[in-house]
Amino acid sequence: MLELLQAGGIIMVPIVACSILALAIIFERFWSLRPSRVAPASTTDELWRWIKKKELNGRKLRALQSASPLGRVLAGGLMNAKHGRDIMKESIEHEASQVIHDLERFLNPLGTIATITPLLGLLGTVIGMIKVFAEIQLGGVGNAENLAGGISEALVTTAAGLSVAIPALICHRYFIRRVDELVVGMEQEAIRLVEVVHGDRDIDIEGA
């Protein structure tokens, strides 16, 4: 492995740095975007029980707010429910925008890595070929060892760039899709809460 890194030349340094950063982001996002963490079923189950039994108070609202991102969105709406449907919806949308921002954290850097690592590989290819042509110009095609060094640098950097970019791009698309699914689920729960609080819908704890 060390020999491959050395064969790739100086361009391998940013490619390796990108691979480490991408790996860290991927592990962190897999952990942070778990449905059981973002929108656990227990959050809504407990909330519906509180509402049905009229046990909702300030302490429980704070507990709901800190329980999960979904709880934060729902608590934001409940804190302003007494001001009417429109204000409650605005409060939910305000909290939801901040939650979505948190869910999308690090996805832009991951997408950037997926974009720039093939370009870094291409840059390494160009540098390697420049070295090959420089050797040919200086010594002709007789020195195969020097020519092989430039060709090796070109191929290694290209392969390394693609090896980092492909999984980074796949994970980036996957995380975007997961965020979209989580947001849709939270929107449905928020709409249901508004309807329940303002009497447009009955509470169904079993369906929560």
Coordinates of N, CA and C in Angstrom, one line a residue:
M1 N 0.8 -1.2 0.0 CA 0.0 0.0 0.0 C 0.9 1.3 0.0
L2 N 1.9 1.2 0.8 CA 2.8 2.4 0.9 C 3.5 2.6 -0.5
E3 N 3.8 1.5 -1.1 CA 4.5 1.6 -2.4 C 3.5 2.3 -3.4
L4 N 2.2 1.9 -3.4 CA 1.3 2.6 -4.3 C 1.1 4.0 -4.0
L5 N 1.1 4.4 -2.7 CA 1.0 5.8 -2.4 C 2.2 6.6 -2.9
Q6 N 3.4 6.0 -2.7 CA 4.6 6.6 -3.2 C 4.6 6.7 -4.7
A7 N 4.1 5.7 -5.4 CA 4.1 5.7 -6.9 C 3.2 6.8 -7.4
G8 N 2.1 7.1 -6.6 CA 1.2 8.1 -7.1 C 1.7 9.5 -7.0
G9 N 2.8 9.7 -6.3 CA 3.3 11.1 -6.2 C 2.6 12.0 -5.2
I10 N 2.9 13.3 -5.3 CA 2.3 14.3 -4.3 C 0.8 14.4 -4.4
I11 N 0.2 14.1 -5.5 CA -1.3 14.2 -5.7 C -2.0 13.2 -4.8
M12 N -1.3 12.1 -4.4 CA -1.9 11.2 -3.5 C -2.2 11.7 -2.1
V13 N -1.5 12.8 -1.7 CA -1.7 13.4 -0.4 C -3.1 13.9 -0.3
P14 N -3.6 14.8 -1.2 CA -5.0 15.3 -1.0 C -6.0 14.2 -1.3
I15 N -5.7 13.2 -2.1 CA -6.6 12.1 -2.4 C -6.8 11.3 -1.1
V16 N -5.7 11.0 -0.4 CA -5.8 10.2 0.8 C -6.5 11.0 1.9
A17 N -6.3 12.4 2.0 CA -7.0 13.2 2.9 C -8.5 13.2 2.7
C18 N -8.8 13.3 1.4 CA -10.3 13.2 1.0 C -10.9 11.9 1.4
S19 N -10.1 10.8 1.2 CA -10.7 9.5 1.6 C -10.9 9.4 3.1
I20 N -10.0 9.9 3.9 CA -10.2 9.9 5.4 C -11.4 10.7 5.8
L21 N -11.5 11.9 5.2 CA -12.6 12.8 5.5 C -14.0 12.2 5.1
A22 N -14.0 11.6 3.9 CA -15.2 11.0 3.4 C -15.6 9.8 4.3
L23 N -14.7 9.0 4.7 CA -15.0 7.9 5.6 C -15.5 8.3 6.9
A24 N -15.0 9.4 7.5 CA -15.5 9.9 8.7 C -16.9 10.4 8.6
I25 N -17.2 11.2 7.5 CA -18.5 11.7 7.3 C -19.5 10.6 7.1
I26 N -19.1 9.6 6.4 CA -20.1 8.4 6.1 C -20.4 7.7 7.4
F27 N -19.4 7.4 8.2 CA -19.7 6.8 9.5 C -20.6 7.7 10.4
E28 N -20.3 9.0 10.4 CA -21.0 9.9 11.3 C -22.5 10.0 10.8
R29 N -22.7 10.1 9.5 CA -24.1 10.2 9.0 C -24.9 9.0 9.1
F30 N -24.2 7.8 9.0 CA -24.9 6.6 9.2 C -25.5 6.5 10.6
W31 N -24.7 7.0 11.6 CA -25.0 7.0 13.0 C -26.1 8.0 13.3
S32 N -25.9 9.2 12.7 CA -26.8 10.3 13.0 C -28.2 10.3 12.3
L33 N -28.2 9.6 11.2 CA -29.5 9.6 10.4 C -30.3 8.3 10.6
R34 N -30.0 7.6 11.7 CA -30.8 6.4 12.0 C -32.3 6.9 12.3
P35 N -33.3 6.2 11.7 CA -34.7 6.6 12.0 C -35.0 6.5 13.5
S36 N -34.4 5.5 14.2 CA -34.6 5.4 15.6 C -34.1 6.5 16.4
R37 N -33.2 7.3 15.8 CA -32.7 8.5 16.5 C -33.4 9.8 16.1
V38 N -33.7 9.9 14.8 CA -34.3 11.1 14.3 C -35.8 11.1 14.6
A39 N -36.5 10.1 14.3 CA -38.0 10.0 14.5 C -38.4 8.7 15.1
P40 N -38.1 8.5 16.4 CA -38.5 7.2 17.0 C -40.0 7.2 17.3
A41 N -40.5 6.0 17.1 CA -41.9 5.8 17.3 C -42.4 6.1 18.7
S42 N -41.5 5.9 19.7 CA -41.8 6.1 21.1 C -42.1 7.6 21.3
T43 N -41.5 8.5 20.6 CA -41.7 9.9 20.8 C -43.2 10.2 20.5
T44 N -43.8 9.8 19.4 CA -45.1 10.1 19.1 C -46.1 9.3 19.9
D45 N -45.8 8.1 20.2 CA -46.6 7.2 21.1 C -46.8 7.9 22.4
E46 N -45.8 8.4 23.0 CA -45.8 9.0 24.3 C -46.6 10.4 24.2
L47 N -46.3 11.1 23.2 CA -47.0 12.4 23.0 C -48.5 12.2 22.9
W48 N -49.0 11.2 22.1 CA -50.4 11.0 22.0 C -51.1 10.6 23.3
R49 N -50.3 9.8 24.1 CA -50.9 9.4 25.4 C -51.0 10.7 26.3
W50 N -50.0 11.5 26.3 CA -50.0 12.7 27.1 C -51.2 13.6 26.7
I51 N -51.4 13.8 25.4 CA -52.5 14.6 24.9 C -53.9 14.0 25.3
K52 N -54.0 12.7 25.1 CA -55.3 12.1 25.4 C -55.6 12.1 26.8
K53 N -54.6 12.0 27.7 CA -54.9 12.0 29.1 C -54.8 13.4 29.7
K54 N -54.6 14.4 28.8 CA -54.4 15.8 29.3 C -53.3 16.0 30.3
E55 N -52.2 15.3 30.1 CA -51.1 15.4 31.0 C -50.0 16.2 30.5
L56 N -50.2 16.9 29.3 CA -49.1 17.7 28.7 C -48.9 18.9 29.5
N57 N -47.6 19.2 29.9 CA -47.3 20.4 30.6 C -45.9 20.9 30.2
G58 N -45.4 21.9 30.8 CA -44.1 22.5 30.4 C -43.0 21.6 30.5
R59 N -42.9 20.8 31.6 CA -41.8 19.9 31.8 C -41.8 18.8 30.7
K60 N -43.0 18.3 30.4 CA -43.1 17.2 29.4 C -42.8 17.8 28.0
L61 N -43.1 19.0 27.8 CA -42.8 19.6 26.5 C -41.3 19.8 26.3
R62 N -40.6 20.1 27.4 CA -39.1 20.2 27.3 C -38.5 18.9 27.1
A63 N -39.1 17.8 27.8 CA -38.6 16.5 27.6 C -38.8 16.0 26.1
L64 N -40.0 16.4 25.6 CA -40.3 16.1 24.2 C -39.3 16.8 23.2
Q65 N -39.0 18.0 23.5 CA -38.1 18.8 22.7 C -36.7 18.3 22.6
S66 N -36.2 17.7 23.8 CA -34.9 17.2 23.8 C -34.8 15.7 23.4
A67 N -35.9 15.1 23.2 CA -35.9 13.6 23.0 C -35.3 13.3 21.6
S68 N -35.7 14.0 20.6 CA -35.3 13.7 19.2 C -35.6 14.9 18.3
P69 N -35.0 14.9 17.1 CA -35.4 15.9 16.2 C -36.9 16.0 15.9
L70 N -37.5 14.9 15.8 CA -39.0 14.9 15.6 C -39.7 15.6 16.8
G71 N -39.2 15.2 18.0 CA -39.8 15.8 19.2 C -39.6 17.3 19.2
R72 N -38.4 17.7 18.7 CA -38.2 19.2 18.7 C -39.2 19.9 17.8
V73 N -39.5 19.3 16.6 CA -40.4 19.9 15.7 C -41.8 20.0 16.3
L74 N -42.3 18.9 16.9 CA -43.6 18.8 17.5 C -43.7 19.7 18.7
A75 N -42.7 19.8 19.5 CA -42.7 20.7 20.7 C -42.8 22.1 20.2
G76 N -42.1 22.5 19.2 CA -42.1 23.8 18.7 C -43.5 24.2 18.3
G77 N -44.3 23.3 17.7 CA -45.7 23.6 17.4 C -46.6 23.7 18.6
L78 N -46.4 22.8 19.5 CA -47.2 22.7 20.7 C -47.1 24.0 21.6
M79 N -45.8 24.5 21.6 CA -45.6 25.7 22.4 C -46.3 26.9 22.0
N80 N -46.8 26.9 20.7 CA -47.5 28.0 20.1 C -48.9 27.6 19.7
A81 N -49.4 26.5 20.1 CA -50.7 26.0 19.7 C -51.8 26.9 20.1
K82 N -51.7 27.6 21.2 CA -52.7 28.5 21.7 C -52.9 29.7 20.9
H83 N -52.0 30.0 20.0 CA -52.0 31.2 19.2 C -52.8 31.0 17.9
G84 N -53.3 29.8 17.7 CA -54.0 29.5 16.5 C -53.3 28.6 15.5
R85 N -54.0 28.1 14.6 CA -53.5 27.1 13.6 C -52.3 27.6 12.8
D86 N -52.4 28.9 12.3 CA -51.4 29.4 11.4 C -50.1 29.6 12.1
I87 N -50.2 30.2 13.4 CA -49.0 30.4 14.1 C -48.3 29.1 14.5
M88 N -49.2 28.1 14.8 CA -48.6 26.7 15.2 C -47.9 26.2 14.0
K89 N -48.5 26.3 12.8 CA -47.8 25.8 11.6 C -46.5 26.5 11.3
E90 N -46.5 27.8 11.5 CA -45.3 28.6 11.3 C -44.2 28.2 12.2
S91 N -44.5 27.9 13.5 CA -43.6 27.4 14.5 C -43.0 26.1 14.1
I92 N -43.9 25.2 13.6 CA -43.4 23.9 13.2 C -42.4 24.0 12.0
E93 N -42.8 24.9 11.0 CA -41.9 25.1 9.9 C -40.6 25.7 10.3
H94 N -40.6 26.6 11.2 CA -39.4 27.2 11.7 C -38.4 26.1 12.3
E95 N -39.0 25.3 13.2 CA -38.2 24.3 13.8 C -37.7 23.2 12.8
A96 N -38.7 22.9 11.9 CA -38.3 21.9 10.9 C -37.2 22.3 10.0
S97 N -37.1 23.6 9.6 CA -36.0 24.1 8.8 C -34.7 23.9 9.5
Q98 N -34.7 24.2 10.8 CA -33.4 24.0 11.5 C -33.0 22.5 11.7
V99 N -34.0 21.7 11.9 CA -33.8 20.2 12.0 C -33.3 19.7 10.6
I100 N -33.9 20.1 9.5 CA -33.4 19.7 8.2 C -32.0 20.1 8.0
H101 N -31.7 21.3 8.4 CA -30.3 21.8 8.2 C -29.3 20.9 9.0
D102 N -29.7 20.5 10.2 CA -28.9 19.6 11.0 C -28.8 18.2 10.3
L103 N -29.9 17.7 9.7 CA -29.9 16.4 9.1 C -29.0 16.4 7.8
E104 N -28.9 17.5 7.2 CA -28.0 17.7 6.0 C -26.6 18.0 6.3
R105 N -26.2 18.1 7.5 CA -24.9 18.5 7.9 C -23.9 17.5 7.3
F106 N -22.8 18.1 6.7 CA -21.7 17.3 6.1 C -22.0 16.7 4.8
L107 N -23.2 16.8 4.3 CA -23.5 16.2 3.0 C -22.9 17.0 1.9
N108 N -22.8 18.3 2.0 CA -22.2 19.1 1.0 C -20.7 18.8 0.9
P109 N -20.0 18.7 2.0 CA -18.6 18.3 1.9 C -18.4 16.9 1.3
L110 N -19.3 16.0 1.6 CA -19.2 14.7 1.0 C -19.4 14.7 -0.5
G111 N -20.4 15.5 -1.0 CA -20.6 15.7 -2.4 C -19.4 16.4 -3.1
T112 N -18.8 17.3 -2.4 CA -17.6 18.0 -2.9 C -16.5 17.0 -3.1
I113 N -16.3 16.1 -2.1 CA -15.3 15.1 -2.2 C -15.5 14.2 -3.4
A114 N -16.8 13.8 -3.6 CA -17.1 12.9 -4.7 C -16.9 13.6 -6.1
T115 N -16.9 14.9 -6.1 CA -16.7 15.7 -7.3 C -15.2 15.9 -7.6
I116 N -14.4 16.3 -6.5 CA -13.1 16.7 -6.8 C -12.1 15.6 -6.8
T117 N -12.3 14.4 -6.2 CA -11.3 13.4 -6.2 C -11.1 12.8 -7.6
P118 N -12.1 12.7 -8.5 CA -11.7 12.3 -9.9 C -10.9 13.3 -10.6
L119 N -11.1 14.6 -10.3 CA -10.3 15.7 -10.8 C -8.9 15.6 -10.3
L120 N -8.7 15.3 -9.1 CA -7.4 15.2 -8.5 C -6.7 14.0 -9.2
G121 N -7.4 12.9 -9.4 CA -6.9 11.8 -10.1 C -6.5 12.1 -11.5
L122 N -7.3 12.9 -12.2 CA -7.0 13.4 -13.5 C -5.8 14.3 -13.5
L123 N -5.7 15.1 -12.5 CA -4.5 16.0 -12.4 C -3.2 15.1 -12.3
G124 N -3.3 14.1 -11.4 CA -2.2 13.2 -11.3 C -1.8 12.5 -12.6
T125 N -2.9 12.2 -13.4 CA -2.6 11.5 -14.7 C -1.9 12.5 -15.6
V126 N -2.3 13.7 -15.6 CA -1.6 14.7 -16.5 C -0.2 14.9 -16.0
I127 N 0.0 15.0 -14.7 CA 1.4 15.2 -14.2 C 2.3 14.0 -14.6
G128 N 1.7 12.8 -14.4 CA 2.5 11.6 -14.8 C 2.8 11.6 -16.3
M129 N 1.9 12.0 -17.1 CA 2.2 11.9 -18.6 C 3.2 13.0 -18.9
I130 N 3.1 14.2 -18.3 CA 4.1 15.2 -18.5 C 5.5 14.7 -18.2
K131 N 5.6 13.9 -17.1 CA 6.9 13.4 -16.7 C 7.4 12.4 -17.8
V132 N 6.4 11.6 -18.3 CA 6.8 10.6 -19.4 C 7.3 11.3 -20.6
F133 N 6.6 12.3 -21.0 CA 7.1 13.0 -22.2 C 8.4 13.8 -22.0
A134 N 8.5 14.3 -20.8 CA 9.8 15.0 -20.4 C 11.0 14.0 -20.5
E135 N 10.8 12.8 -20.0 CA 11.8 11.7 -20.1 C 12.1 11.3 -21.6
I136 N 11.0 11.2 -22.3 CA 11.2 10.9 -23.8 C 12.0 12.0 -24.5
Q137 N 11.7 13.3 -24.1 CA 12.4 14.4 -24.7 C 13.9 14.4 -24.4
L138 N 14.2 14.1 -23.1 CA 15.5 14.1 -22.6 C 16.4 12.9 -23.0
G139 N 15.8 11.7 -22.9 CA 16.6 10.5 -23.1 C 16.0 9.6 -24.1
G140 N 15.0 10.0 -24.8 CA 14.4 9.0 -25.8 C 13.5 8.0 -25.1
V141 N 13.2 6.9 -25.8 CA 12.4 5.9 -25.2 C 13.2 4.7 -24.7
G142 N 14.5 4.9 -24.6 CA 15.4 3.8 -24.2 C 15.3 3.5 -22.7
N143 N 15.1 4.6 -21.9 CA 15.1 4.4 -20.4 C 13.6 4.0 -19.9
A144 N 13.4 2.7 -20.0 CA 12.0 2.2 -19.7 C 11.7 2.4 -18.2
E145 N 12.7 2.4 -17.3 CA 12.4 2.5 -15.9 C 11.8 3.9 -15.6
N146 N 12.4 4.9 -16.1 CA 11.9 6.3 -15.9 C 10.6 6.5 -16.5
L147 N 10.4 5.9 -17.7 CA 9.1 6.0 -18.4 C 8.0 5.3 -17.5
A148 N 8.3 4.2 -17.0 CA 7.4 3.4 -16.2 C 7.0 4.2 -14.9
G149 N 7.9 5.0 -14.4 CA 7.5 5.8 -13.2 C 6.4 6.8 -13.4
G150 N 6.6 7.5 -14.6 CA 5.5 8.5 -14.9 C 4.2 7.8 -15.2
I151 N 4.2 6.7 -16.0 CA 3.0 6.0 -16.3 C 2.3 5.5 -15.1
S152 N 3.1 4.9 -14.2 CA 2.6 4.4 -12.9 C 1.9 5.5 -12.1
E153 N 2.6 6.7 -12.0 CA 2.0 7.8 -11.3 C 0.6 8.2 -11.9
A154 N 0.6 8.2 -13.2 CA -0.7 8.5 -13.9 C -1.8 7.5 -13.6
L155 N -1.5 6.2 -13.6 CA -2.5 5.2 -13.4 C -2.9 5.1 -12.0
V156 N -2.0 5.2 -11.1 CA -2.3 5.1 -9.6 C -3.2 6.2 -9.2
T157 N -2.9 7.5 -9.6 CA -3.7 8.6 -9.1 C -5.1 8.5 -9.7
T158 N -5.2 8.1 -10.9 CA -6.6 8.0 -11.5 C -7.4 6.9 -10.8
A159 N -6.8 5.8 -10.5 CA -7.5 4.7 -9.8 C -7.8 5.1 -8.4
A160 N -6.9 5.8 -7.7 CA -7.2 6.3 -6.4 C -8.3 7.3 -6.3
G161 N -8.3 8.2 -7.3 CA -9.4 9.2 -7.3 C -10.7 8.6 -7.5
L162 N -10.8 7.7 -8.4 CA -12.1 7.0 -8.7 C -12.5 6.1 -7.5
S163 N -11.6 5.5 -6.8 CA -11.9 4.6 -5.7 C -12.5 5.4 -4.5
V164 N -12.1 6.7 -4.4 CA -12.7 7.5 -3.4 C -14.0 8.1 -3.8
A165 N -14.0 8.5 -5.1 CA -15.2 9.3 -5.6 C -16.5 8.4 -5.7
I166 N -16.3 7.2 -6.1 CA -17.5 6.3 -6.4 C -18.2 6.0 -5.1
P167 N -17.6 5.5 -4.0 CA -18.4 5.2 -2.8 C -18.9 6.5 -2.2
A168 N -18.1 7.6 -2.3 CA -18.6 8.9 -1.7 C -19.8 9.4 -2.4
L169 N -19.9 9.2 -3.7 CA -21.1 9.6 -4.5 C -22.3 8.8 -4.2
I170 N -22.0 7.5 -4.1 CA -23.1 6.5 -3.7 C -23.7 6.9 -2.3
C171 N -22.8 7.1 -1.4 CA -23.3 7.4 0.0 C -24.0 8.8 0.0
H172 N -23.4 9.7 -0.7 CA -24.1 11.1 -0.8 C -25.5 11.0 -1.3
R173 N -25.7 10.2 -2.4 CA -27.1 10.1 -2.9 C -28.0 9.3 -1.9
Y174 N -27.4 8.3 -1.2 CA -28.1 7.5 -0.2 C -28.6 8.4 0.9
F175 N -27.7 9.2 1.4 CA -28.0 10.1 2.6 C -29.0 11.1 2.2
I176 N -29.0 11.7 1.0 CA -30.0 12.7 0.6 C -31.3 12.0 0.6
R177 N -31.4 10.8 0.0 CA -32.6 10.0 0.0 C -33.2 9.8 1.4
R178 N -32.3 9.4 2.3 CA -32.7 9.1 3.7 C -33.2 10.4 4.3
V179 N -32.6 11.5 4.2 CA -33.0 12.7 4.7 C -34.4 13.1 4.2
D180 N -34.6 12.9 2.9 CA -36.0 13.2 2.3 C -37.0 12.3 3.0
E181 N -36.7 11.0 3.2 CA -37.7 10.1 3.8 C -38.0 10.5 5.2
L182 N -37.0 10.9 6.0 CA -37.2 11.3 7.3 C -38.0 12.6 7.4
V183 N -37.8 13.5 6.5 CA -38.5 14.8 6.5 C -40.0 14.5 6.2
V184 N -40.2 13.7 5.2 CA -41.6 13.3 4.9 C -42.4 12.7 6.1
G185 N -41.7 11.8 6.8 CA -42.3 11.3 8.0 C -42.6 12.3 9.0
M186 N -41.7 13.2 9.2 CA -41.9 14.3 10.2 C -43.0 15.2 9.8
E187 N -43.1 15.5 8.5 CA -44.1 16.4 8.1 C -45.5 15.7 8.3
Q188 N -45.6 14.4 8.1 CA -46.9 13.8 8.3 C -47.3 13.8 9.8
E189 N -46.3 13.6 10.7 CA -46.6 13.6 12.1 C -47.0 15.1 12.5
A190 N -46.3 16.1 11.9 CA -46.6 17.5 12.3 C -48.0 17.8 11.8
I191 N -48.4 17.4 10.6 CA -49.7 17.7 10.1 C -50.8 17.0 11.0
R192 N -50.5 15.8 11.4 CA -51.4 15.1 12.2 C -51.6 15.8 13.6
L193 N -50.5 16.3 14.1 CA -50.5 17.0 15.4 C -51.4 18.2 15.3
V194 N -51.2 19.0 14.3 CA -52.0 20.2 14.1 C -53.5 19.9 14.0
E195 N -53.8 18.8 13.3 CA -55.3 18.4 13.2 C -55.8 18.0 14.5
V196 N -55.0 17.2 15.3 CA -55.5 16.7 16.6 C -55.7 17.9 17.5
V197 N -54.7 18.8 17.6 CA -54.8 19.9 18.6 C -56.0 20.8 18.3
H198 N -56.3 21.0 17.0 CA -57.3 21.9 16.6 C -58.7 21.2 16.3
G199 N -58.8 20.0 16.8 CA -60.0 19.3 16.8 C -60.5 18.8 15.4
D200 N -59.6 18.7 14.4 CA -60.0 18.2 13.1 C -59.8 16.7 13.0
R201 N -59.2 16.1 14.0 CA -58.9 14.7 13.9 C -58.9 14.1 15.3
D202 N -59.3 12.8 15.5 CA -59.3 12.2 16.8 C -57.9 11.5 17.0
I203 N -57.5 11.3 18.2 CA -56.3 10.7 18.5 C -56.4 9.2 18.4
D204 N -55.5 8.6 17.6 CA -55.5 7.1 17.5 C -54.1 6.6 17.9
I205 N -54.0 6.2 19.2 CA -52.7 5.9 19.8 C -52.2 4.6 19.1
E206 N -53.0 3.7 18.7 CA -52.5 2.5 18.1 C -51.9 2.8 16.7
G207 N -52.4 3.8 16.0 CA -51.9 4.2 14.7 C -50.7 5.1 14.8
A208 N -50.3 5.6 16.0 CA -49.2 6.5 16.1 C -47.9 5.9 15.8

